């Protein structure tokens, strides 16, 4: 869980860095983004890492849900009256629910862009690359997509709010001097990364 | 003497297989200086006088050191208040007229024996799986104090050893995980030279037994550390994770 979770966190940084190019909505930006998308789907090393990524998502999701199912069985009779918030955060207890929502989002998101990039009927841009940019820009003229993306980034934020520091604890990396730093970095990461992701559809919607 | 009137909603269950339910009991004459267990004594006294079955609950030392007393009180393990057991919980934490829910520890691995008493034998079996050091008692025993131990290690080992095996960590955990208890028992030996020779075997055996008993998986919510009456730290869980990972990859 921890290793795949942290790998997915690193992936988020790389994915975000690439996507921020979308903020440049000039014709030059369009060509640059399409060239980048071509590189990401054809360069062998990137392809190898992307297979590792698919495997990680699947493993992380299956293992997470398996653990969550075992955990439910560990308490067959629930408390009639429980003040769970007195001792832990709600998002720490709801990692499986938050993760499942993220999974649903990943499926929608991959169908929308990844599938279309690989097998969909995409037009070509002036440089002869598949015009993924226009598909993205068109998608984000639809308000409900923008709203969905923003909400889902909120869900991701809470998953990471617990997940980032949790992964270090799972790996045994808890030291009185460093744990406060890890926790602060985790909160910072959990807030900043989803905000920047959410900024892209909002920006494209406003500037369409 | 008593000045508080309370309404208690208490889990009653005749035996391990019986169906249980929350019953309502009014208690008058509760003094704020009573402990929670003394308040239950008053209620039981009342029930016995009326010819009813008294409520079964665990207790022994009544001074926070044995770990017998349990009880999930108003939604929290050992009730409101931090770093205390139920025997150390005073009625001044409640107000006249309050309704108080009292339930047993809830976990598949802690089956109810009767009413509020649960079987924590799973903890004993985990301990028996590896929570010990094998010492030679055939006459050439080494004086423990002759082995130099860094003060910081001795202190941390002692902190871990203060775990009283009460099970509040399991009761409060949304996953019914026993990681804090097992981590404390692993750490108290792992930090000391006497515990080193059997360290790998110990952590693997204790974790294996923990999983066999049907406790849930730790997802690091941190609730155990908050509710633990002895303030056992999550750092011990991280230490056990380190020990476990290292032992898993280097075992013969
Ligand atoms: C971009 C996507 C994701 C990232 C970056 C991510 C990251 C993380 C991290 C760092 C952890 C902490 C691991 C640990 O404590 O050892 C975690 C835990 C968890 N994740 Fe994810 N995750 C993602 C997607 C998902 C998905 C799709 C699911 C599936 C349903 C999921 C389910 C879970 C569950 C159930 C846990 C708690 C497991 C436990 O601690 O025992 N996550 N995640
Ligand atoms: S770790 Fe704390 S809560 Fe858990 S059994 Fe030991 S003393 Fe009780
Ligand atoms: S009765 Fe011994 S700790 Fe409460």
PDB file of C-alpha atoms in Angstrom, chain B residues 24-147:
ATOM      1  CA  UNK B  24     -32.110   1.468  30.330  1.00  0.00           C
ATOM      2  CA  UNK B  25     -31.395   1.904  34.058  1.00  0.00           C
ATOM      3  CA  UNK B  26     -31.993   5.013  36.131  1.00  0.00           C
ATOM      4  CA  UNK B  27     -29.414   5.575  38.915  1.00  0.00           C
ATOM      5  CA  UNK B  28     -29.938   8.076  41.695  1.00  0.00           C
ATOM      6  CA  UNK B  29     -27.589   9.107  44.468  1.00  0.00           C
ATOM      7  CA  UNK B  30     -24.446   9.298  42.375  1.00  0.00           C
ATOM      8  CA  UNK B  31     -21.650  11.336  43.968  1.00  0.00           C
ATOM      9  CA  UNK B  32     -19.231  13.164  41.707  1.00  0.00           C
ATOM     10  CA  UNK B  33     -16.381  11.698  43.770  1.00  0.00           C
ATOM     11  CA  UNK B  34     -17.260   8.132  42.783  1.00  0.00           C
ATOM     12  CA  UNK B  35     -15.320   6.339  40.104  1.00  0.00           C
ATOM     13  CA  UNK B  36     -17.331   5.025  37.181  1.00  0.00           C
ATOM     14  CA  UNK B  37     -16.949   1.480  38.525  1.00  0.00           C
ATOM     15  CA  UNK B  38     -18.200   2.522  41.964  1.00  0.00           C
ATOM     16  CA  UNK B  39     -21.249   4.008  40.297  1.00  0.00           C
ATOM     17  CA  UNK B  40     -21.823   0.617  38.604  1.00  0.00           C
ATOM     18  CA  UNK B  41     -21.394  -1.045  42.031  1.00  0.00           C
ATOM     19  CA  UNK B  42     -24.203   1.152  43.346  1.00  0.00           C
ATOM     20  CA  UNK B  43     -26.416   0.164  40.423  1.00  0.00           C
ATOM     21  CA  UNK B  44     -25.573  -3.547  40.873  1.00  0.00           C
ATOM     22  CA  UNK B  45     -26.304  -3.342  44.589  1.00  0.00           C
ATOM     23  CA  UNK B  46     -29.669  -1.939  43.686  1.00  0.00           C
ATOM     24  CA  UNK B  47     -30.312  -4.682  41.106  1.00  0.00           C
ATOM     25  CA  UNK B  48     -29.364  -7.455  43.553  1.00  0.00           C
ATOM     26  CA  UNK B  49     -31.704  -6.015  46.213  1.00  0.00           C
ATOM     27  CA  UNK B  50     -34.495  -6.075  43.643  1.00  0.00           C
ATOM     28  CA  UNK B  51     -33.665  -9.691  42.841  1.00  0.00           C
ATOM     29  CA  UNK B  52     -32.386  -8.897  39.357  1.00  0.00           C
ATOM     30  CA  UNK B  53     -29.226 -10.173  37.695  1.00  0.00           C
ATOM     31  CA  UNK B  54     -26.288  -7.778  38.350  1.00  0.00           C
ATOM     32  CA  UNK B  55     -24.342  -6.383  35.388  1.00  0.00           C
ATOM     33  CA  UNK B  56     -21.111  -8.250  34.639  1.00  0.00           C
ATOM     34  CA  UNK B  57     -18.068  -6.024  34.045  1.00  0.00           C
ATOM     35  CA  UNK B  58     -14.317  -6.574  34.430  1.00  0.00           C
ATOM     36  CA  UNK B  59     -12.291  -4.877  37.147  1.00  0.00           C
ATOM     37  CA  UNK B  60      -9.469  -5.746  39.509  1.00  0.00           C
ATOM     38  CA  UNK B  61      -6.905  -3.234  40.763  1.00  0.00           C
ATOM     39  CA  UNK B  62      -9.134  -0.160  40.493  1.00  0.00           C
ATOM     40  CA  UNK B  63      -6.020   2.028  40.323  1.00  0.00           C
ATOM     41  CA  UNK B  64      -5.208   2.023  36.624  1.00  0.00           C
ATOM     42  CA  UNK B  65      -2.448  -0.581  36.597  1.00  0.00           C
ATOM     43  CA  UNK B  66      -3.967  -3.990  35.861  1.00  0.00           C
ATOM     44  CA  UNK B  67      -5.792  -3.336  32.608  1.00  0.00           C
ATOM     45  CA  UNK B  68      -8.895  -5.341  33.588  1.00  0.00           C
ATOM     46  CA  UNK B  69     -11.516  -2.640  33.417  1.00  0.00           C
ATOM     47  CA  UNK B  70     -12.792  -1.877  29.951  1.00  0.00           C
ATOM     48  CA  UNK B  71     -16.102  -0.310  28.835  1.00  0.00           C
ATOM     49  CA  UNK B  72     -16.965   1.873  25.862  1.00  0.00           C
ATOM     50  CA  UNK B  73     -18.585   4.823  27.617  1.00  0.00           C
ATOM     51  CA  UNK B  74     -20.500   7.480  25.712  1.00  0.00           C
ATOM     52  CA  UNK B  75     -18.795   6.560  22.475  1.00  0.00           C
ATOM     53  CA  UNK B  76     -15.223   6.463  23.768  1.00  0.00           C
ATOM     54  CA  UNK B  77     -12.953   3.725  25.128  1.00  0.00           C
ATOM     55  CA  UNK B  78     -12.694   4.256  28.908  1.00  0.00           C
ATOM     56  CA  UNK B  79     -15.088   7.189  28.505  1.00  0.00           C
ATOM     57  CA  UNK B  80     -14.219  10.872  28.264  1.00  0.00           C
ATOM     58  CA  UNK B  81     -10.800  11.952  29.498  1.00  0.00           C
ATOM     59  CA  UNK B  82      -7.307  11.039  28.314  1.00  0.00           C
ATOM     60  CA  UNK B  83      -4.605   8.792  29.805  1.00  0.00           C
ATOM     61  CA  UNK B  84      -7.072   7.118  32.170  1.00  0.00           C
ATOM     62  CA  UNK B  85      -8.726   3.743  32.559  1.00  0.00           C
ATOM     63  CA  UNK B  86     -12.400   3.363  33.516  1.00  0.00           C
ATOM     64  CA  UNK B  87     -11.506   2.826  37.186  1.00  0.00           C
ATOM     65  CA  UNK B  88      -9.769   6.218  37.073  1.00  0.00           C
ATOM     66  CA  UNK B  89     -12.764   7.948  35.485  1.00  0.00           C
ATOM     67  CA  UNK B  90     -14.662  10.059  38.005  1.00  0.00           C
ATOM     68  CA  UNK B  91     -18.353  10.838  37.898  1.00  0.00           C
ATOM     69  CA  UNK B  92     -17.529  14.547  38.036  1.00  0.00           C
ATOM     70  CA  UNK B  93     -16.898  14.188  34.300  1.00  0.00           C
ATOM     71  CA  UNK B  94     -20.687  13.882  33.923  1.00  0.00           C
ATOM     72  CA  UNK B  95     -23.585  16.196  34.739  1.00  0.00           C
ATOM     73  CA  UNK B  96     -26.797  15.641  36.633  1.00  0.00           C
ATOM     74  CA  UNK B  97     -29.427  14.344  34.216  1.00  0.00           C
ATOM     75  CA  UNK B  98     -26.948  12.888  31.696  1.00  0.00           C
ATOM     76  CA  UNK B  99     -27.699   9.779  29.680  1.00  0.00           C
ATOM     77  CA  UNK B 100     -24.647   7.522  29.468  1.00  0.00           C
ATOM     78  CA  UNK B 101     -24.178   4.691  26.958  1.00  0.00           C
ATOM     79  CA  UNK B 102     -22.104   1.751  28.201  1.00  0.00           C
ATOM     80  CA  UNK B 103     -21.061  -0.953  25.728  1.00  0.00           C
ATOM     81  CA  UNK B 104     -18.453  -3.721  25.753  1.00  0.00           C
ATOM     82  CA  UNK B 105     -15.284  -3.554  23.623  1.00  0.00           C
ATOM     83  CA  UNK B 106     -16.442  -4.446  20.115  1.00  0.00           C
ATOM     84  CA  UNK B 107     -14.153  -6.722  18.078  1.00  0.00           C
ATOM     85  CA  UNK B 108     -14.424 -10.123  16.447  1.00  0.00           C
ATOM     86  CA  UNK B 109     -11.297 -11.073  18.415  1.00  0.00           C
ATOM     87  CA  UNK B 110     -12.830  -9.968  21.754  1.00  0.00           C
ATOM     88  CA  UNK B 111     -16.039 -12.025  22.049  1.00  0.00           C
ATOM     89  CA  UNK B 112     -18.485 -11.018  24.770  1.00  0.00           C
ATOM     90  CA  UNK B 113     -18.506 -13.388  27.741  1.00  0.00           C
ATOM     91  CA  UNK B 114     -21.426 -11.738  29.510  1.00  0.00           C
ATOM     92  CA  UNK B 115     -22.854  -8.210  29.468  1.00  0.00           C
ATOM     93  CA  UNK B 116     -19.847  -5.866  29.449  1.00  0.00           C
ATOM     94  CA  UNK B 117     -17.136  -8.480  30.033  1.00  0.00           C
ATOM     95  CA  UNK B 118     -15.187  -9.576  26.953  1.00  0.00           C
ATOM     96  CA  UNK B 119     -12.609 -12.319  26.434  1.00  0.00           C
ATOM     97  CA  UNK B 120      -9.208 -10.730  25.834  1.00  0.00           C
ATOM     98  CA  UNK B 121      -7.462 -14.109  25.637  1.00  0.00           C
ATOM     99  CA  UNK B 122      -6.304 -13.201  22.112  1.00  0.00           C
ATOM    100  CA  UNK B 123      -3.808 -10.813  23.738  1.00  0.00           C
ATOM    101  CA  UNK B 124      -2.455 -13.635  25.918  1.00  0.00           C
ATOM    102  CA  UNK B 125      -1.987 -15.872  22.889  1.00  0.00           C
ATOM    103  CA  UNK B 126      -0.144 -13.119  21.008  1.00  0.00           C
ATOM    104  CA  UNK B 127       2.096 -12.623  24.023  1.00  0.00           C
ATOM    105  CA  UNK B 128       2.711 -16.363  24.308  1.00  0.00           C
ATOM    106  CA  UNK B 129       3.685 -16.489  20.617  1.00  0.00           C
ATOM    107  CA  UNK B 130       6.825 -14.450  21.233  1.00  0.00           C
ATOM    108  CA  UNK B 131       6.498 -11.776  23.903  1.00  0.00           C
ATOM    109  CA  UNK B 132       9.246 -13.111  26.147  1.00  0.00           C
ATOM    110  CA  UNK B 133      13.003 -13.623  26.369  1.00  0.00           C
ATOM    111  CA  UNK B 134      14.393 -17.121  26.809  1.00  0.00           C
ATOM    112  CA  UNK B 135      16.867 -16.943  29.707  1.00  0.00           C
ATOM    113  CA  UNK B 136      19.174 -19.627  30.958  1.00  0.00           C
ATOM    114  CA  UNK B 137      18.222 -20.435  34.545  1.00  0.00           C
ATOM    115  CA  UNK B 138      20.651 -23.296  35.079  1.00  0.00           C
ATOM    116  CA  UNK B 139      22.935 -21.436  37.446  1.00  0.00           C
ATOM    117  CA  UNK B 140      24.942 -19.206  35.112  1.00  0.00           C
ATOM    118  CA  UNK B 141      22.344 -16.432  34.906  1.00  0.00           C
ATOM    119  CA  UNK B 142      23.764 -13.020  33.924  1.00  0.00           C
ATOM    120  CA  UNK B 143      22.843 -10.083  36.146  1.00  0.00           C
ATOM    121  CA  UNK B 144      20.584  -7.893  34.004  1.00  0.00           C
ATOM    122  CA  UNK B 145      22.135  -4.752  35.442  1.00  0.00           C
ATOM    123  CA  UNK B 146      25.608  -5.872  34.339  1.00  0.00           C
ATOM    124  CA  UNK B 147      24.651  -5.254  30.703  1.00  0.00           C
TER     125      UNK B 147
END
